[in-house]
Amino acid sequence: MTPEKLLELAHEARERAYAPYSHYAVGAALLTKDGRVYQGCNIENASFSAFFKAVYDGCYDFAAIAVVGGPAGKPVQAQDEPSGPCGVCRQVMQEFCGPDFEIHMQKAGGGVFTVKLPELLPFGFTKDSMEA
């Protein structure tokens, strides 16, 4: 396959990008040694995570995380329920953290609500799940 054809396929993949936050669409075309091509694109969602930055920097050992969130322009304390990590982030935590990993969230009125990872993600999918 020519570089030009591979670039054409990358441009095609870029058309499928979903980038509502960065507004920076990326497409890729990966050529295998046996001639297969895998196309991919960036797909952003609201689960931008501190984990990805830490892993990028080479850190893989975590103890706890604090998570706050809510509508922009409103104080976190105005929410009735703590804003917990999304499902994708919970799976990332499952990948990199042990069962003693703590998640601290802000409660209404300013208190702290803390849970351990298995409470947020019971029956989480792990490396051991694949070996079973």
Short mmCIF file of N, CA, C and O in Angstrom, two decimals:
data_model
loop_
_atom_site.label_atom_id
_atom_site.label_comp_id
_atom_site.label_asym_id
_atom_site.label_seq_id
_atom_site.Cartn_x
_atom_site.Cartn_y
_atom_site.Cartn_z
N MET A 1 0.85 -1.18 0.00
CA MET A 1 0.00 0.00 0.00
C MET A 1 0.89 1.24 0.00
O MET A 1 1.85 1.31 0.75
N THR A 2 0.52 2.21 -0.79
CA THR A 2 1.31 3.44 -0.88
C THR A 2 1.02 4.35 0.31
O THR A 2 -0.07 4.29 0.90
N PRO A 3 1.98 5.20 0.64
CA PRO A 3 1.72 6.18 1.70
C PRO A 3 0.53 7.07 1.38
O PRO A 3 -0.24 7.44 2.26
N GLU A 4 0.37 7.39 0.10
CA GLU A 4 -0.76 8.25 -0.30
C GLU A 4 -2.10 7.58 -0.02
O GLU A 4 -3.04 8.23 0.46
N LYS A 5 -2.19 6.28 -0.31
CA LYS A 5 -3.44 5.54 -0.06
C LYS A 5 -3.69 5.44 1.45
O LYS A 5 -4.83 5.60 1.90
N LEU A 6 -2.65 5.22 2.23
CA LEU A 6 -2.80 5.15 3.68
C LEU A 6 -3.27 6.50 4.24
O LEU A 6 -4.15 6.55 5.10
N LEU A 7 -2.71 7.57 3.70
CA LEU A 7 -3.16 8.91 4.12
C LEU A 7 -4.60 9.16 3.72
O LEU A 7 -5.38 9.78 4.47
N GLU A 8 -4.98 8.70 2.55
CA GLU A 8 -6.38 8.83 2.10
C GLU A 8 -7.32 8.13 3.10
O GLU A 8 -8.37 8.68 3.46
N LEU A 9 -6.94 6.95 3.55
CA LEU A 9 -7.76 6.21 4.52
C LEU A 9 -7.79 6.92 5.88
O LEU A 9 -8.80 6.90 6.57
N ALA A 10 -6.69 7.56 6.24
CA ALA A 10 -6.67 8.34 7.48
C ALA A 10 -7.62 9.54 7.39
O ALA A 10 -8.35 9.85 8.33
N HIS A 11 -7.63 10.20 6.22
CA HIS A 11 -8.56 11.31 6.01
C HIS A 11 -10.01 10.82 6.10
O HIS A 11 -10.87 11.49 6.69
N GLU A 12 -10.27 9.66 5.53
CA GLU A 12 -11.61 9.07 5.60
C GLU A 12 -12.01 8.80 7.05
O GLU A 12 -13.12 9.12 7.47
N ALA A 13 -11.09 8.27 7.83
CA ALA A 13 -11.38 8.00 9.24
C ALA A 13 -11.62 9.29 10.01
O ALA A 13 -12.47 9.35 10.90
N ARG A 14 -10.88 10.33 9.66
CA ARG A 14 -11.01 11.62 10.35
C ARG A 14 -12.42 12.18 10.23
O ARG A 14 -12.91 12.86 11.12
N GLU A 15 -13.09 11.86 9.14
CA GLU A 15 -14.46 12.34 8.94
C GLU A 15 -15.41 11.78 9.99
O GLU A 15 -16.50 12.31 10.21
N ARG A 16 -15.03 10.71 10.66
CA ARG A 16 -15.88 10.09 11.69
C ARG A 16 -15.53 10.55 13.10
O ARG A 16 -16.11 10.10 14.07
N ALA A 17 -14.55 11.44 13.22
CA ALA A 17 -14.13 11.92 14.54
C ALA A 17 -15.27 12.62 15.26
O ALA A 17 -16.13 13.25 14.64
N TYR A 18 -15.24 12.51 16.56
CA TYR A 18 -16.22 13.18 17.43
C TYR A 18 -15.41 14.01 18.42
O TYR A 18 -14.79 13.47 19.34
N ALA A 19 -15.36 15.31 18.20
CA ALA A 19 -14.49 16.17 19.00
C ALA A 19 -15.21 17.43 19.48
O ALA A 19 -14.83 18.55 19.15
N PRO A 20 -16.26 17.28 20.28
CA PRO A 20 -17.02 18.45 20.71
C PRO A 20 -16.29 19.33 21.72
O PRO A 20 -16.69 20.47 21.94
N TYR A 21 -15.21 18.84 22.32
CA TYR A 21 -14.50 19.62 23.34
C TYR A 21 -13.27 20.30 22.77
O TYR A 21 -13.11 21.50 22.88
N SER A 22 -12.42 19.53 22.13
CA SER A 22 -11.19 20.11 21.59
C SER A 22 -11.40 20.71 20.20
O SER A 22 -10.61 21.55 19.78
N HIS A 23 -12.44 20.25 19.50
CA HIS A 23 -12.68 20.66 18.12
C HIS A 23 -11.47 20.36 17.24
O HIS A 23 -11.18 21.08 16.29
N TYR A 24 -10.76 19.29 17.58
CA TYR A 24 -9.56 18.88 16.86
C TYR A 24 -9.75 17.44 16.41
O TYR A 24 -9.61 16.50 17.18
N ALA A 25 -10.14 17.27 15.15
CA ALA A 25 -10.46 15.94 14.62
C ALA A 25 -9.19 15.23 14.17
O ALA A 25 -8.35 15.81 13.48
N VAL A 26 -9.07 13.96 14.57
CA VAL A 26 -7.91 13.15 14.22
C VAL A 26 -8.38 11.87 13.55
O VAL A 26 -9.34 11.23 14.01
N GLY A 27 -7.72 11.49 12.49
CA GLY A 27 -7.98 10.22 11.83
C GLY A 27 -6.67 9.46 11.70
O GLY A 27 -5.60 10.07 11.60
N ALA A 28 -6.73 8.15 11.71
CA ALA A 28 -5.53 7.33 11.57
C ALA A 28 -5.87 6.10 10.75
O ALA A 28 -7.00 5.62 10.75
N ALA A 29 -4.84 5.60 10.07
CA ALA A 29 -4.95 4.34 9.34
C ALA A 29 -3.68 3.55 9.65
O ALA A 29 -2.58 4.00 9.32
N LEU A 30 -3.84 2.42 10.28
CA LEU A 30 -2.72 1.59 10.74
C LEU A 30 -2.58 0.38 9.83
O LEU A 30 -3.51 -0.42 9.70
N LEU A 31 -1.42 0.27 9.21
CA LEU A 31 -1.15 -0.83 8.28
C LEU A 31 -0.40 -1.93 9.01
O LEU A 31 0.65 -1.68 9.61
N THR A 32 -0.93 -3.15 8.95
CA THR A 32 -0.25 -4.28 9.56
C THR A 32 0.74 -4.88 8.56
O THR A 32 0.65 -4.64 7.36
N LYS A 33 1.66 -5.68 9.08
CA LYS A 33 2.65 -6.30 8.19
C LYS A 33 2.01 -7.26 7.19
O LYS A 33 2.54 -7.47 6.12
N ASP A 34 0.85 -7.81 7.55
CA ASP A 34 0.19 -8.73 6.62
C ASP A 34 -0.79 -8.03 5.69
O ASP A 34 -1.56 -8.66 4.98
N GLY A 35 -0.79 -6.68 5.67
CA GLY A 35 -1.56 -5.93 4.70
C GLY A 35 -2.93 -5.44 5.15
O GLY A 35 -3.62 -4.77 4.39
N ARG A 36 -3.34 -5.77 6.37
CA ARG A 36 -4.64 -5.26 6.85
C ARG A 36 -4.49 -3.80 7.27
O ARG A 36 -3.42 -3.37 7.68
N VAL A 37 -5.59 -3.07 7.18
CA VAL A 37 -5.61 -1.67 7.60
C VAL A 37 -6.70 -1.49 8.64
O VAL A 37 -7.84 -1.91 8.45
N TYR A 38 -6.33 -0.87 9.75
CA TYR A 38 -7.28 -0.53 10.81
C TYR A 38 -7.40 0.98 10.86
O TYR A 38 -6.40 1.68 11.04
N GLN A 39 -8.62 1.47 10.68
CA GLN A 39 -8.87 2.90 10.75
C GLN A 39 -9.38 3.26 12.13
O GLN A 39 -10.09 2.47 12.77
N GLY A 40 -9.03 4.45 12.57
CA GLY A 40 -9.52 4.93 13.86
C GLY A 40 -9.58 6.44 13.87
O GLY A 40 -9.02 7.11 12.99
N CYS A 41 -10.29 6.97 14.85
CA CYS A 41 -10.41 8.41 14.99
C CYS A 41 -10.57 8.74 16.47
O CYS A 41 -10.89 7.87 17.28
N ASN A 42 -10.36 10.01 16.79
CA ASN A 42 -10.58 10.40 18.17
C ASN A 42 -12.07 10.51 18.44
O ASN A 42 -12.85 10.97 17.61
N ILE A 43 -12.45 10.02 19.60
CA ILE A 43 -13.83 10.08 20.06
C ILE A 43 -13.78 10.61 21.48
O ILE A 43 -13.40 9.90 22.40
N GLU A 44 -14.10 11.88 21.63
CA GLU A 44 -14.03 12.52 22.94
C GLU A 44 -15.32 12.29 23.70
O GLU A 44 -16.38 12.16 23.10
N ASN A 45 -15.19 12.28 25.00
CA ASN A 45 -16.38 12.31 25.85
C ASN A 45 -16.02 13.04 27.14
O ASN A 45 -14.89 13.48 27.31
N ALA A 46 -16.95 13.14 28.01
CA ALA A 46 -16.76 13.93 29.22
C ALA A 46 -15.88 13.23 30.25
O ALA A 46 -15.75 13.70 31.36
N SER A 47 -15.26 12.12 29.90
CA SER A 47 -14.46 11.39 30.88
C SER A 47 -12.97 11.71 30.78
O SER A 47 -12.14 10.88 31.09
N PHE A 48 -12.62 12.93 30.34
CA PHE A 48 -11.22 13.31 30.38
C PHE A 48 -10.73 13.03 31.79
O PHE A 48 -11.37 13.35 32.77
N SER A 49 -9.57 12.44 31.94
CA SER A 49 -9.19 11.91 33.23
C SER A 49 -7.76 12.24 33.61
O SER A 49 -6.85 12.20 32.78
N ALA A 50 -7.56 12.52 34.89
CA ALA A 50 -6.22 12.73 35.43
C ALA A 50 -5.39 11.45 35.29
O ALA A 50 -4.17 11.51 35.20
N PHE A 51 -6.05 10.30 35.25
CA PHE A 51 -5.33 9.04 35.10
C PHE A 51 -4.51 9.02 33.82
O PHE A 51 -3.37 8.54 33.81
N PHE A 52 -5.08 9.50 32.73
CA PHE A 52 -4.37 9.43 31.46
C PHE A 52 -3.10 10.27 31.49
O PHE A 52 -2.07 9.88 30.95
N LYS A 53 -3.15 11.41 32.15
CA LYS A 53 -1.96 12.25 32.29
C LYS A 53 -0.92 11.55 33.14
O LYS A 53 0.27 11.51 32.81
N ALA A 54 -1.33 10.94 34.25
CA ALA A 54 -0.39 10.24 35.13
C ALA A 54 0.26 9.06 34.42
O ALA A 54 1.48 8.87 34.50
N VAL A 55 -0.54 8.27 33.72
CA VAL A 55 -0.01 7.12 33.00
C VAL A 55 0.94 7.60 31.90
O VAL A 55 2.02 7.03 31.70
N TYR A 56 0.58 8.65 31.22
CA TYR A 56 1.46 9.23 30.20
C TYR A 56 2.82 9.59 30.80
O TYR A 56 3.86 9.41 30.18
N ASP A 57 2.80 10.10 32.05
CA ASP A 57 4.03 10.48 32.73
C ASP A 57 4.75 9.28 33.36
O ASP A 57 5.76 9.45 34.03
N GLY A 58 4.20 8.06 33.19
CA GLY A 58 4.87 6.86 33.68
C GLY A 58 4.47 6.41 35.06
O GLY A 58 5.10 5.50 35.63
N CYS A 59 3.44 6.97 35.64
CA CYS A 59 2.99 6.59 36.98
C CYS A 59 1.84 5.59 36.88
O CYS A 59 0.88 5.82 36.15
N TYR A 60 1.97 4.49 37.61
CA TYR A 60 0.94 3.44 37.57
C TYR A 60 0.48 3.01 38.96
O TYR A 60 -0.19 2.00 39.10
N ASP A 61 0.85 3.74 39.99
CA ASP A 61 0.54 3.34 41.37
C ASP A 61 -0.25 4.45 42.05
O ASP A 61 0.28 5.53 42.30
N PHE A 62 -1.53 4.19 42.35
CA PHE A 62 -2.42 5.23 42.84
C PHE A 62 -3.06 4.84 44.17
O PHE A 62 -3.34 3.67 44.41
N ALA A 63 -3.32 5.83 45.01
CA ALA A 63 -3.92 5.59 46.33
C ALA A 63 -5.34 6.11 46.43
O ALA A 63 -6.20 5.47 47.05
N ALA A 64 -5.62 7.29 45.86
CA ALA A 64 -6.93 7.90 46.02
C ALA A 64 -7.14 8.96 44.95
O ALA A 64 -6.18 9.43 44.32
N ILE A 65 -8.41 9.34 44.75
CA ILE A 65 -8.76 10.42 43.84
C ILE A 65 -9.90 11.22 44.46
O ILE A 65 -10.73 10.66 45.18
N ALA A 66 -9.91 12.52 44.22
CA ALA A 66 -11.02 13.37 44.61
C ALA A 66 -11.73 13.82 43.34
O ALA A 66 -11.08 14.21 42.37
N VAL A 67 -13.06 13.73 43.35
CA VAL A 67 -13.85 14.07 42.16
C VAL A 67 -14.93 15.05 42.56
O VAL A 67 -15.68 14.82 43.52
N VAL A 68 -15.01 16.16 41.84
CA VAL A 68 -16.10 17.12 42.01
C VAL A 68 -16.64 17.45 40.64
O VAL A 68 -15.94 17.35 39.64
N GLY A 69 -17.88 17.81 40.58
CA GLY A 69 -18.46 18.16 39.29
C GLY A 69 -19.84 18.74 39.45
O GLY A 69 -20.38 18.79 40.56
N GLY A 70 -20.38 19.16 38.36
CA GLY A 70 -21.71 19.71 38.36
C GLY A 70 -21.84 20.79 37.31
O GLY A 70 -20.88 21.09 36.60
N PRO A 71 -23.00 21.37 37.23
CA PRO A 71 -23.24 22.39 36.22
C PRO A 71 -22.30 23.57 36.40
O PRO A 71 -22.04 24.01 37.53
N ALA A 72 -21.77 24.06 35.29
CA ALA A 72 -20.87 25.22 35.34
C ALA A 72 -21.59 26.41 35.94
O ALA A 72 -22.78 26.62 35.71
N GLY A 73 -20.88 27.16 36.74
CA GLY A 73 -21.43 28.37 37.34
C GLY A 73 -22.20 28.13 38.62
O GLY A 73 -22.66 29.07 39.25
N LYS A 74 -22.35 26.88 39.04
CA LYS A 74 -23.04 26.58 40.29
C LYS A 74 -22.05 25.90 41.23
O LYS A 74 -21.24 25.09 40.81
N PRO A 75 -22.12 26.24 42.53
CA PRO A 75 -21.20 25.60 43.46
C PRO A 75 -21.52 24.11 43.60
O PRO A 75 -22.67 23.69 43.51
N VAL A 76 -20.49 23.32 43.83
CA VAL A 76 -20.66 21.88 43.98
C VAL A 76 -21.61 21.57 45.13
O VAL A 76 -22.43 20.67 45.06
N GLN A 77 -21.54 22.35 46.20
CA GLN A 77 -22.38 22.10 47.37
C GLN A 77 -23.86 22.22 47.07
O GLN A 77 -24.68 21.75 47.84
N ALA A 78 -24.24 22.83 45.94
CA ALA A 78 -25.65 23.00 45.60
C ALA A 78 -26.28 21.70 45.13
O ALA A 78 -27.49 21.59 45.07
N GLN A 79 -25.48 20.69 44.83
CA GLN A 79 -26.01 19.41 44.36
C GLN A 79 -26.49 18.56 45.53
O GLN A 79 -25.90 18.58 46.60
N ASP A 80 -27.55 17.82 45.32
CA ASP A 80 -28.04 16.92 46.35
C ASP A 80 -27.17 15.68 46.48
O ASP A 80 -26.95 15.17 47.56
N GLU A 81 -26.71 15.17 45.36
CA GLU A 81 -25.89 13.95 45.34
C GLU A 81 -24.45 14.29 44.97
O GLU A 81 -24.22 15.21 44.19
N PRO A 82 -23.48 13.55 45.51
CA PRO A 82 -22.10 13.79 45.08
C PRO A 82 -21.93 13.44 43.61
O PRO A 82 -22.62 12.56 43.09
N SER A 83 -21.05 14.13 42.95
CA SER A 83 -20.76 13.87 41.55
C SER A 83 -19.64 12.84 41.48
O SER A 83 -18.49 13.16 41.72
N GLY A 84 -20.01 11.63 41.16
CA GLY A 84 -19.03 10.55 41.09
C GLY A 84 -18.41 10.42 39.72
O GLY A 84 -18.87 11.03 38.76
N PRO A 85 -17.36 9.60 39.62
CA PRO A 85 -16.73 9.39 38.32
C PRO A 85 -17.67 8.64 37.37
O PRO A 85 -18.47 7.81 37.80
N CYS A 86 -17.55 8.92 36.09
CA CYS A 86 -18.39 8.26 35.09
C CYS A 86 -18.01 6.78 34.97
O CYS A 86 -17.01 6.33 35.52
N GLY A 87 -18.78 6.04 34.23
CA GLY A 87 -18.53 4.61 34.06
C GLY A 87 -17.21 4.30 33.40
O GLY A 87 -16.50 3.37 33.80
N VAL A 88 -16.83 5.08 32.39
CA VAL A 88 -15.55 4.86 31.73
C VAL A 88 -14.41 5.08 32.72
O VAL A 88 -13.47 4.29 32.79
N CYS A 89 -14.48 6.14 33.52
CA CYS A 89 -13.44 6.41 34.50
C CYS A 89 -13.38 5.31 35.56
O CYS A 89 -12.30 4.95 36.03
N ARG A 90 -14.52 4.77 35.92
CA ARG A 90 -14.53 3.67 36.89
C ARG A 90 -13.78 2.46 36.35
O ARG A 90 -13.06 1.78 37.07
N GLN A 91 -13.95 2.19 35.07
CA GLN A 91 -13.22 1.07 34.47
C GLN A 91 -11.73 1.36 34.40
O GLN A 91 -10.91 0.47 34.60
N VAL A 92 -11.36 2.62 34.13
CA VAL A 92 -9.94 3.00 34.14
C VAL A 92 -9.38 2.76 35.54
O VAL A 92 -8.28 2.21 35.69
N MET A 93 -10.12 3.14 36.57
CA MET A 93 -9.68 2.90 37.94
C MET A 93 -9.51 1.41 38.19
O MET A 93 -8.55 0.97 38.83
N GLN A 94 -10.44 0.63 37.69
CA GLN A 94 -10.37 -0.83 37.85
C GLN A 94 -9.08 -1.37 37.24
O GLN A 94 -8.47 -2.28 37.77
N GLU A 95 -8.67 -0.79 36.11
CA GLU A 95 -7.47 -1.23 35.42
C GLU A 95 -6.20 -0.92 36.20
O GLU A 95 -5.28 -1.71 36.23
N PHE A 96 -6.16 0.25 36.84
CA PHE A 96 -4.92 0.72 37.44
C PHE A 96 -4.86 0.70 38.96
O PHE A 96 -3.79 0.90 39.53
N CYS A 97 -5.98 0.48 39.63
CA CYS A 97 -6.01 0.61 41.09
C CYS A 97 -6.50 -0.68 41.75
O CYS A 97 -7.27 -1.44 41.16
N GLY A 98 -6.10 -0.87 42.97
CA GLY A 98 -6.54 -2.04 43.71
C GLY A 98 -7.83 -1.79 44.46
O GLY A 98 -8.39 -0.68 44.43
N PRO A 99 -8.32 -2.80 45.17
CA PRO A 99 -9.60 -2.67 45.88
C PRO A 99 -9.58 -1.67 47.04
O PRO A 99 -10.62 -1.23 47.49
N ASP A 100 -8.39 -1.27 47.49
CA ASP A 100 -8.30 -0.30 48.58
C ASP A 100 -8.26 1.14 48.08
O ASP A 100 -8.20 2.08 48.87
N PHE A 101 -8.30 1.33 46.76
CA PHE A 101 -8.29 2.67 46.18
C PHE A 101 -9.53 3.43 46.64
O PHE A 101 -10.64 2.93 46.58
N GLU A 102 -9.32 4.66 47.12
CA GLU A 102 -10.42 5.47 47.65
C GLU A 102 -10.83 6.56 46.68
O GLU A 102 -9.99 7.21 46.06
N ILE A 103 -12.16 6.76 46.61
CA ILE A 103 -12.74 7.83 45.79
C ILE A 103 -13.43 8.79 46.74
O ILE A 103 -14.37 8.41 47.44
N HIS A 104 -12.95 10.04 46.77
CA HIS A 104 -13.53 11.07 47.64
C HIS A 104 -14.38 12.00 46.78
O HIS A 104 -13.93 12.49 45.76
N MET A 105 -15.62 12.21 47.22
CA MET A 105 -16.54 13.09 46.50
C MET A 105 -17.12 14.12 47.45
O MET A 105 -17.21 13.87 48.65
N GLN A 106 -17.53 15.26 46.91
CA GLN A 106 -18.10 16.34 47.71
C GLN A 106 -19.58 16.10 47.93
O GLN A 106 -20.31 15.85 46.97
N LYS A 107 -20.00 16.16 49.18
CA LYS A 107 -21.43 16.04 49.50
C LYS A 107 -22.07 17.42 49.56
O LYS A 107 -21.38 18.42 49.71
N ALA A 108 -23.38 17.44 49.45
CA ALA A 108 -24.10 18.70 49.63
C ALA A 108 -23.75 19.26 51.00
O ALA A 108 -23.66 18.53 51.98
N GLY A 109 -23.53 20.54 51.07
CA GLY A 109 -23.17 21.18 52.32
C GLY A 109 -21.68 21.16 52.59
O GLY A 109 -21.22 21.66 53.60
N GLY A 110 -20.90 20.52 51.72
CA GLY A 110 -19.45 20.59 51.85
C GLY A 110 -18.79 19.38 52.49
O GLY A 110 -17.59 19.33 52.60
N GLY A 111 -19.56 18.40 52.92
CA GLY A 111 -18.97 17.21 53.52
C GLY A 111 -18.29 16.33 52.49
O GLY A 111 -18.43 16.51 51.29
N VAL A 112 -17.54 15.36 52.98
CA VAL A 112 -16.82 14.44 52.12
C VAL A 112 -17.49 13.07 52.16
O VAL A 112 -17.84 12.57 53.22
N PHE A 113 -17.67 12.49 51.00
CA PHE A 113 -18.24 11.15 50.86
C PHE A 113 -17.15 10.28 50.25
O PHE A 113 -16.67 10.57 49.15
N THR A 114 -16.72 9.24 50.95
CA THR A 114 -15.62 8.39 50.49
C THR A 114 -16.09 6.95 50.33
O THR A 114 -16.78 6.42 51.20
N VAL A 115 -15.72 6.35 49.21
CA VAL A 115 -16.00 4.93 48.97
C VAL A 115 -14.74 4.28 48.42
O VAL A 115 -13.85 4.95 47.90
N LYS A 116 -14.69 2.98 48.54
CA LYS A 116 -13.60 2.21 47.93
C LYS A 116 -14.08 1.75 46.55
O LYS A 116 -15.27 1.63 46.29
N LEU A 117 -13.14 1.49 45.67
CA LEU A 117 -13.45 1.16 44.29
C LEU A 117 -14.49 0.06 44.12
O LEU A 117 -15.41 0.22 43.30
N PRO A 118 -14.42 -1.06 44.84
CA PRO A 118 -15.44 -2.11 44.62
C PRO A 118 -16.88 -1.65 44.91
O PRO A 118 -17.83 -2.21 44.38
N GLU A 119 -17.03 -0.60 45.73
CA GLU A 119 -18.37 -0.08 45.99
C GLU A 119 -18.92 0.67 44.77
O GLU A 119 -20.13 0.69 44.54
N LEU A 120 -18.03 1.32 44.01
CA LEU A 120 -18.46 2.06 42.83
C LEU A 120 -18.58 1.16 41.60
O LEU A 120 -19.31 1.46 40.68
N LEU A 121 -17.82 0.06 41.59
CA LEU A 121 -17.82 -0.81 40.43
C LEU A 121 -17.85 -2.27 40.86
O LEU A 121 -16.86 -2.99 40.74
N PRO A 122 -18.99 -2.71 41.39
CA PRO A 122 -19.07 -4.12 41.74
C PRO A 122 -18.99 -4.98 40.48
O PRO A 122 -19.41 -4.55 39.40
N PHE A 123 -18.42 -6.13 40.60
CA PHE A 123 -18.26 -7.06 39.47
C PHE A 123 -17.43 -6.43 38.35
O PHE A 123 -17.66 -6.66 37.18
N GLY A 124 -16.46 -5.60 38.72
CA GLY A 124 -15.63 -4.93 37.73
C GLY A 124 -14.83 -5.91 36.87
O GLY A 124 -14.43 -6.98 37.32
N PHE A 125 -14.61 -5.53 35.63
CA PHE A 125 -13.87 -6.35 34.67
C PHE A 125 -12.38 -6.09 34.87
O PHE A 125 -11.92 -4.96 34.80
N THR A 126 -11.62 -7.15 35.14
CA THR A 126 -10.19 -7.04 35.41
C THR A 126 -9.39 -7.94 34.48
O THR A 126 -9.95 -8.75 33.73
N LYS A 127 -8.08 -7.87 34.60
CA LYS A 127 -7.19 -8.77 33.86
C LYS A 127 -7.52 -10.22 34.21
O LYS A 127 -7.51 -11.10 33.35
N ASP A 128 -7.81 -10.46 35.48
CA ASP A 128 -8.17 -11.82 35.91
C ASP A 128 -9.43 -12.32 35.21
O ASP A 128 -9.58 -13.52 34.98
N SER A 129 -10.34 -11.41 34.87
CA SER A 129 -11.57 -11.79 34.18
C SER A 129 -11.25 -12.41 32.83
O SER A 129 -11.93 -13.33 32.37
N MET A 130 -10.22 -11.91 32.17
CA MET A 130 -9.85 -12.42 30.86
C MET A 130 -9.14 -13.77 30.94
O MET A 130 -9.16 -14.55 30.00
N GLU A 131 -8.51 -14.02 32.08
CA GLU A 131 -7.78 -15.27 32.24
C GLU A 131 -8.68 -16.40 32.70
O GLU A 131 -8.28 -17.56 32.67
N ALA A 132 -9.87 -16.07 33.14
CA ALA A 132 -10.79 -17.10 33.66
C ALA A 132 -11.35 -17.95 32.54
O ALA A 132 -11.41 -17.65 31.42
#
